[in-house]
XYZ file of C-alpha atoms in Angstrom:
409
model
C 163.574 -151.263 -109.563
C 165.875 -149.214 -111.791
C 168.282 -146.528 -110.584
C 165.933 -143.564 -110.994
C 163.090 -145.436 -109.306
C 165.435 -146.170 -106.407
C 166.352 -142.479 -106.051
C 162.657 -141.572 -106.066
C 161.848 -144.290 -103.522
C 164.455 -142.809 -101.195
C 163.106 -139.275 -101.663
C 166.413 -138.068 -103.083
C 165.173 -136.136 -106.126
C 164.116 -132.582 -105.377
C 164.678 -130.889 -108.744
C 166.472 -131.341 -112.068
C 167.387 -128.793 -114.705
C 166.452 -131.070 -117.590
C 164.212 -134.126 -117.901
C 166.852 -135.587 -120.237
C 169.006 -136.042 -117.143
C 166.795 -138.919 -116.000
C 167.759 -140.958 -119.042
C 171.397 -139.863 -118.791
C 171.619 -140.941 -115.148
C 170.018 -144.284 -115.913
C 171.816 -145.203 -119.130
C 174.960 -143.096 -119.538
C 178.203 -142.680 -117.589
C 178.473 -139.085 -116.442
C 181.222 -137.252 -114.606
C 179.686 -135.141 -111.870
C 180.873 -132.981 -109.043
C 179.823 -132.130 -105.533
C 181.216 -129.106 -103.723
C 182.042 -128.527 -100.065
C 183.329 -125.267 -98.627
C 185.836 -125.734 -95.774
C 184.056 -123.516 -93.245
C 185.156 -125.979 -90.526
C 187.818 -128.665 -90.202
C 185.231 -131.455 -90.354
C 182.043 -132.356 -92.139
C 178.908 -132.916 -90.061
C 175.891 -135.190 -90.452
C 174.062 -132.530 -92.443
C 176.517 -133.219 -95.267
C 175.936 -136.973 -95.327
C 172.955 -137.153 -97.694
C 175.037 -135.347 -100.322
C 177.928 -137.785 -100.031
C 175.717 -140.850 -99.858
C 173.823 -139.683 -102.945
C 177.146 -139.246 -104.700
C 178.093 -142.788 -103.644
C 174.867 -144.108 -105.168
C 175.791 -142.425 -108.446
C 179.276 -143.936 -108.283
C 177.872 -147.400 -107.656
C 175.706 -146.985 -110.764
C 178.801 -146.291 -112.865
C 179.128 -142.513 -112.783
C 182.405 -140.793 -111.898
C 182.561 -138.399 -108.937
C 184.736 -135.381 -108.276
C 184.636 -133.726 -104.875
C 185.485 -130.058 -105.065
C 186.855 -128.583 -101.853
C 186.227 -124.841 -101.905
C 189.562 -123.531 -100.699
C 188.789 -120.294 -102.584
C 184.989 -120.077 -102.291
C 185.351 -120.825 -98.591
C 187.172 -117.499 -98.316
C 184.065 -115.745 -99.660
C 181.154 -117.617 -98.111
C 177.866 -118.725 -99.651
C 175.187 -116.234 -98.533
C 173.044 -117.941 -95.892
C 170.766 -116.872 -93.077
C 170.439 -113.221 -92.176
C 174.044 -112.102 -91.734
C 177.487 -112.247 -93.310
C 179.704 -115.218 -92.620
C 182.915 -114.589 -90.723
C 185.740 -114.498 -93.263
C 188.372 -117.223 -93.021
C 192.070 -116.590 -93.473
C 193.756 -118.284 -96.432
C 195.726 -120.467 -94.017
C 192.614 -121.566 -92.134
C 190.654 -122.243 -95.311
C 193.421 -124.412 -96.762
C 193.957 -126.179 -93.425
C 190.246 -126.979 -93.195
C 190.252 -128.104 -96.831
C 193.070 -130.569 -96.134
C 191.268 -131.979 -93.068
C 188.012 -132.480 -94.977
C 189.850 -134.101 -97.890
C 191.459 -136.651 -95.574
C 188.094 -137.322 -93.942
C 186.346 -137.951 -97.252
C 189.132 -140.228 -98.542
C 188.481 -142.642 -95.687
C 184.825 -143.096 -96.632
C 184.388 -142.517 -100.363
C 186.132 -143.136 -103.675
C 186.159 -139.557 -104.955
C 188.663 -137.682 -107.065
C 189.487 -134.545 -105.091
C 190.156 -131.038 -106.407
C 190.535 -127.679 -104.676
C 189.204 -124.591 -106.447
C 191.903 -122.445 -104.835
C 194.233 -123.996 -107.421
C 192.556 -122.149 -110.311
C 190.571 -119.278 -108.787
C 193.646 -117.887 -107.022
C 195.339 -117.505 -110.425
C 192.627 -115.256 -111.914
C 193.286 -111.510 -111.645
C 190.445 -109.079 -111.035
C 190.370 -107.681 -114.594
C 190.117 -111.142 -116.152
C 187.474 -112.083 -113.606
C 185.282 -109.112 -114.523
C 185.828 -109.459 -118.286
C 185.647 -113.248 -118.670
C 183.065 -114.059 -116.006
C 181.380 -110.980 -114.568
C 180.376 -109.899 -118.088
C 178.318 -113.095 -118.429
C 176.008 -112.308 -115.497
C 173.099 -109.900 -115.538
C 172.620 -108.219 -112.150
C 168.846 -108.685 -112.328
C 169.406 -112.416 -112.904
C 171.695 -112.568 -109.863
C 169.258 -110.625 -107.684
C 166.508 -113.136 -108.413
C 168.448 -116.024 -106.861
C 166.679 -117.282 -103.746
C 169.752 -117.083 -101.506
C 170.274 -113.444 -102.501
C 166.588 -112.540 -102.156
C 166.606 -113.733 -98.548
C 169.427 -111.337 -97.745
C 168.331 -108.182 -99.548
C 166.335 -106.835 -96.623
C 169.096 -107.330 -94.038
C 171.859 -106.465 -96.506
C 174.431 -108.403 -98.490
C 177.998 -107.424 -99.349
C 179.368 -107.535 -102.870
C 181.705 -110.263 -101.610
C 178.887 -112.708 -100.860
C 176.821 -111.432 -103.793
C 179.647 -112.549 -106.107
C 179.720 -116.090 -104.665
C 177.413 -117.479 -107.340
C 179.826 -116.295 -110.050
C 182.696 -118.156 -108.396
C 180.698 -121.369 -108.099
C 179.582 -121.007 -111.719
C 183.239 -120.559 -112.635
C 184.003 -123.881 -110.912
C 181.388 -125.749 -112.949
C 182.654 -124.208 -116.208
C 186.292 -124.967 -115.296
C 185.539 -128.623 -114.491
C 183.382 -128.931 -117.617
C 186.303 -127.676 -119.704
C 189.162 -129.542 -117.998
C 187.620 -132.760 -116.650
C 184.499 -133.342 -118.730
C 182.114 -132.692 -115.837
C 178.537 -132.358 -117.116
C 176.584 -132.607 -113.865
C 176.643 -130.771 -110.554
C 174.695 -132.152 -107.600
C 173.805 -130.469 -104.324
C 171.134 -129.736 -101.764
C 168.024 -127.848 -102.799
C 169.533 -124.601 -101.466
C 172.241 -124.857 -104.142
C 169.817 -124.619 -107.064
C 170.649 -121.006 -107.880
C 174.395 -121.600 -107.851
C 174.050 -124.715 -110.013
C 171.912 -123.008 -112.658
C 174.367 -120.092 -112.743
C 177.082 -122.587 -113.657
C 175.003 -124.042 -116.471
C 174.357 -120.563 -117.857
C 178.075 -119.774 -117.798
C 178.913 -123.036 -119.603
C 176.429 -122.197 -122.349
C 177.790 -118.677 -122.767
C 181.380 -119.914 -122.979
C 180.822 -123.123 -124.951
C 177.620 -122.576 -126.892
C 173.958 -123.162 -126.093
C 174.185 -126.759 -127.300
C 176.673 -127.591 -124.518
C 175.183 -130.337 -122.329
C 175.328 -129.603 -118.628
C 172.876 -130.596 -115.919
C 171.939 -129.856 -112.336
C 170.366 -132.205 -109.831
C 169.331 -131.360 -106.268
C 168.107 -133.431 -103.352
C 165.978 -132.262 -100.418
C 167.570 -130.900 -97.282
C 167.037 -133.333 -94.415
C 164.524 -132.295 -91.781
C 163.074 -133.914 -88.664
C 159.375 -134.586 -88.281
C 159.140 -132.664 -84.995
C 160.534 -129.506 -86.561
C 163.855 -129.561 -84.707
C 167.020 -129.110 -86.717
C 168.528 -132.275 -88.140
C 172.097 -133.008 -87.094
C 171.964 -131.203 -83.757
C 172.397 -132.992 -80.434
C 172.535 -131.752 -76.850
C 176.248 -131.190 -77.352
C 175.714 -129.142 -80.503
C 176.697 -130.030 -84.055
C 177.176 -133.733 -84.790
C 180.554 -133.884 -86.525
C 181.993 -136.770 -88.539
C 185.394 -136.257 -86.913
C 185.706 -138.718 -84.005
C 187.760 -136.176 -82.059
C 184.899 -133.655 -82.188
C 181.975 -136.077 -81.827
C 182.876 -139.499 -80.444
C 181.582 -142.630 -82.204
C 179.485 -143.297 -79.080
C 177.832 -139.862 -79.262
C 177.349 -140.369 -83.005
C 175.721 -143.772 -82.471
C 173.493 -142.403 -79.704
C 172.145 -139.721 -82.032
C 170.942 -142.325 -84.536
C 169.695 -144.864 -81.982
C 167.465 -142.113 -80.579
C 165.862 -141.350 -83.934
C 162.134 -140.720 -83.578
C 159.832 -143.470 -84.858
C 158.275 -141.095 -87.396
C 161.713 -140.339 -88.908
C 163.344 -143.745 -88.954
C 161.890 -145.082 -92.237
C 162.929 -141.966 -94.156
C 166.406 -142.055 -92.610
C 166.836 -145.751 -93.477
C 166.084 -144.855 -97.091
C 168.396 -141.857 -97.257
C 171.282 -142.830 -94.984
C 171.758 -146.540 -95.707
C 172.382 -148.685 -98.749
C 169.821 -151.286 -97.724
C 167.563 -152.330 -100.584
C 163.839 -151.561 -100.653
C 163.102 -155.172 -99.717
C 165.565 -155.109 -96.816
C 164.125 -151.832 -95.504
C 160.582 -153.193 -95.732
C 161.641 -156.314 -93.804
C 163.255 -154.196 -91.090
C 160.175 -151.986 -90.790
C 157.846 -155.003 -90.669
C 159.780 -156.411 -87.695
C 159.994 -152.968 -86.106
C 156.233 -152.464 -86.274
C 155.664 -155.756 -84.434
C 157.623 -154.466 -81.429
C 158.449 -150.742 -81.718
C 159.748 -150.667 -78.138
C 162.673 -152.873 -79.168
C 163.767 -150.161 -81.656
C 165.061 -152.574 -84.284
C 164.832 -149.971 -87.053
C 166.866 -147.470 -85.041
C 169.456 -150.128 -84.203
C 169.892 -151.031 -87.874
C 170.130 -147.363 -88.855
C 172.695 -146.621 -86.140
C 174.756 -149.685 -87.048
C 174.914 -148.889 -90.759
C 175.739 -145.213 -90.482
C 178.194 -145.574 -87.569
C 180.053 -148.347 -89.406
C 180.179 -146.280 -92.596
C 181.587 -143.171 -90.910
C 183.763 -144.669 -88.144
C 184.356 -148.273 -89.167
C 183.356 -151.679 -87.817
C 185.839 -151.629 -84.923
C 184.452 -148.327 -83.624
C 180.900 -149.641 -83.951
C 181.763 -152.756 -81.933
C 183.393 -150.544 -79.304
C 180.195 -148.496 -79.097
C 178.178 -151.681 -78.496
C 180.518 -152.661 -75.651
C 180.049 -149.247 -74.057
C 176.269 -149.467 -74.400
C 176.223 -152.968 -72.922
C 178.468 -151.964 -70.010
C 176.327 -148.929 -69.190
C 173.215 -151.106 -69.171
C 174.720 -153.909 -67.091
C 176.994 -151.821 -64.903
C 180.030 -153.948 -65.832
C 182.245 -150.929 -66.450
C 185.433 -152.831 -65.656
C 185.109 -154.644 -69.000
C 185.781 -151.447 -70.937
C 189.134 -150.147 -72.148
C 190.405 -146.780 -70.913
C 189.546 -145.236 -74.278
C 186.021 -146.641 -74.115
C 185.489 -145.272 -70.610
C 186.673 -141.867 -71.751
C 184.330 -142.007 -74.749
C 181.287 -143.390 -72.960
C 181.416 -140.871 -70.126
C 182.450 -137.808 -72.111
C 179.186 -136.017 -71.345
C 178.570 -137.462 -67.882
C 179.091 -135.245 -64.819
C 182.743 -135.543 -63.858
C 185.136 -134.357 -61.191
C 188.902 -134.434 -60.871
C 190.320 -135.964 -57.695
C 193.801 -134.967 -56.555
C 193.495 -137.125 -53.439
C 191.308 -139.891 -51.999
C 187.593 -139.050 -51.673
C 184.833 -140.246 -49.400
C 181.886 -141.655 -51.358
C 179.473 -139.095 -49.863
C 181.654 -136.181 -50.948
C 182.030 -137.711 -54.401
C 178.266 -138.146 -54.821
C 177.613 -134.523 -53.905
C 180.527 -133.093 -55.919
C 179.520 -135.035 -59.024
C 175.859 -133.946 -58.698
C 174.520 -137.454 -58.103
C 173.214 -136.272 -54.741
C 172.029 -132.847 -53.648
C 173.380 -133.190 -50.101
C 175.307 -135.544 -47.842
C 172.028 -136.540 -46.221
C 170.665 -137.634 -49.588
C 173.971 -139.329 -50.400
C 173.705 -141.392 -47.184
C 170.209 -142.469 -48.174
C 171.402 -143.603 -51.597
C 174.267 -145.632 -50.123
C 172.035 -147.073 -47.427
C 169.452 -148.252 -49.945
C 172.107 -150.018 -52.041
C 171.686 -147.650 -54.982
C 175.378 -146.749 -55.375
C 178.245 -148.642 -57.011
C 181.808 -147.733 -57.961
C 183.444 -149.434 -60.931
C 180.687 -152.032 -60.944
C 180.997 -152.899 -57.232
C 178.115 -152.011 -54.875
C 179.024 -149.597 -52.087
C 177.508 -150.582 -48.722
C 179.329 -148.245 -46.326
C 179.172 -144.445 -46.050
C 182.872 -144.613 -45.096
C 183.845 -146.029 -48.503
C 186.897 -144.258 -49.949
C 187.527 -143.762 -53.656
C 191.268 -144.115 -54.328
C 193.513 -143.879 -57.356
C 194.991 -147.280 -56.477
C 191.582 -148.919 -56.944
C 190.655 -146.870 -60.007
C 190.306 -148.482 -63.417
C 193.613 -148.088 -65.237
C 194.607 -145.902 -62.253
C 192.650 -143.140 -64.005
C 188.896 -143.603 -63.662
C 186.360 -144.312 -60.956
C 182.848 -144.643 -62.373
C 180.081 -143.946 -59.887
C 176.624 -145.286 -60.659
C 173.484 -144.227 -58.804
C 170.351 -146.172 -59.522
C 169.905 -147.675 -62.975
C 170.955 -144.825 -65.259
C 172.748 -142.065 -63.329
C 176.527 -142.005 -63.768
C 179.405 -139.713 -62.933
C 183.119 -140.038 -63.557
C 185.994 -139.373 -61.162
C 189.225 -138.657 -63.010
C 192.324 -139.317 -60.911
């Protein structure tokens, strides 16, 4: 299977500006760029297909440049039905720095920030050198603009496509970039850049655009959202355990597509995984492989192994085997209470929502359904103390097989 066939197998080709690009991707060494606006201080899983596609291009011999939109992030790509909230210069540059550091840990990209050149262009030069190259009717026909015409769009966001086109032309001129890649929603911005390159450098100038499909879930729910909200790549915003849990809970009807798009397993390896999975779907082998690969890529092998320890401890009840950091991570979203003094087990069960009343709490203790830090509680007079807490910080209460709460001392 050649490179293009592999991209097609993974469902990563949505559209291309020129059929000649297929041959160029297969047989030439191109310099391409991928853009990311710093609207937050971390990327999220919705960005991953873009970066993994870029990594596939790198592995085939192409050179990647990641453009952080320190300037375009101040404007905002028109999306949805309303204007984006404008960032301050300080916040945009701070976010840009955070994203740059995040990307460096995972991928071998050259990094640039478009604030470095866009901030030096005055308004007269912008209108004469760039605005003059764009017909308003052409700009109005862009899909992202069309979606906003009914609800209204400011000139600020309307001009975004000119700024992104300016980026492509600048990188073409200064770094030999001939290809921009992005999600299917970036098609209009990419083609605007190609038009600008041709107007500045002649129609024979070779520049290409390549888009991949936006990731969706088979059940219609939004990809990259969990019960806690957005699934970030920053471990301080979404813990490695939460990240792993998202992938391990992938629906059966999505897992093959996600293995293709989010891992670097070969076609043969994916087919072998799916063959084993189909023999015993309840064992969720495909989801386990997917979760392992993507968690290791984003957070590293050590974090992945820590996640497995947490999962094992939650299943077995052997919480005492976990480090303090692992307890904090594993029980981040569990019901929790803060104890400033010793607590009776019945009060703790009710306060942490593991029992609706003291009467119910007594029944749970009496039936042997309650444990604290892995030790079964047999008396309703049991006292939870800081002295007996794990690391003098945590008391983990378990009710039944899967219900947990955390007492923080």
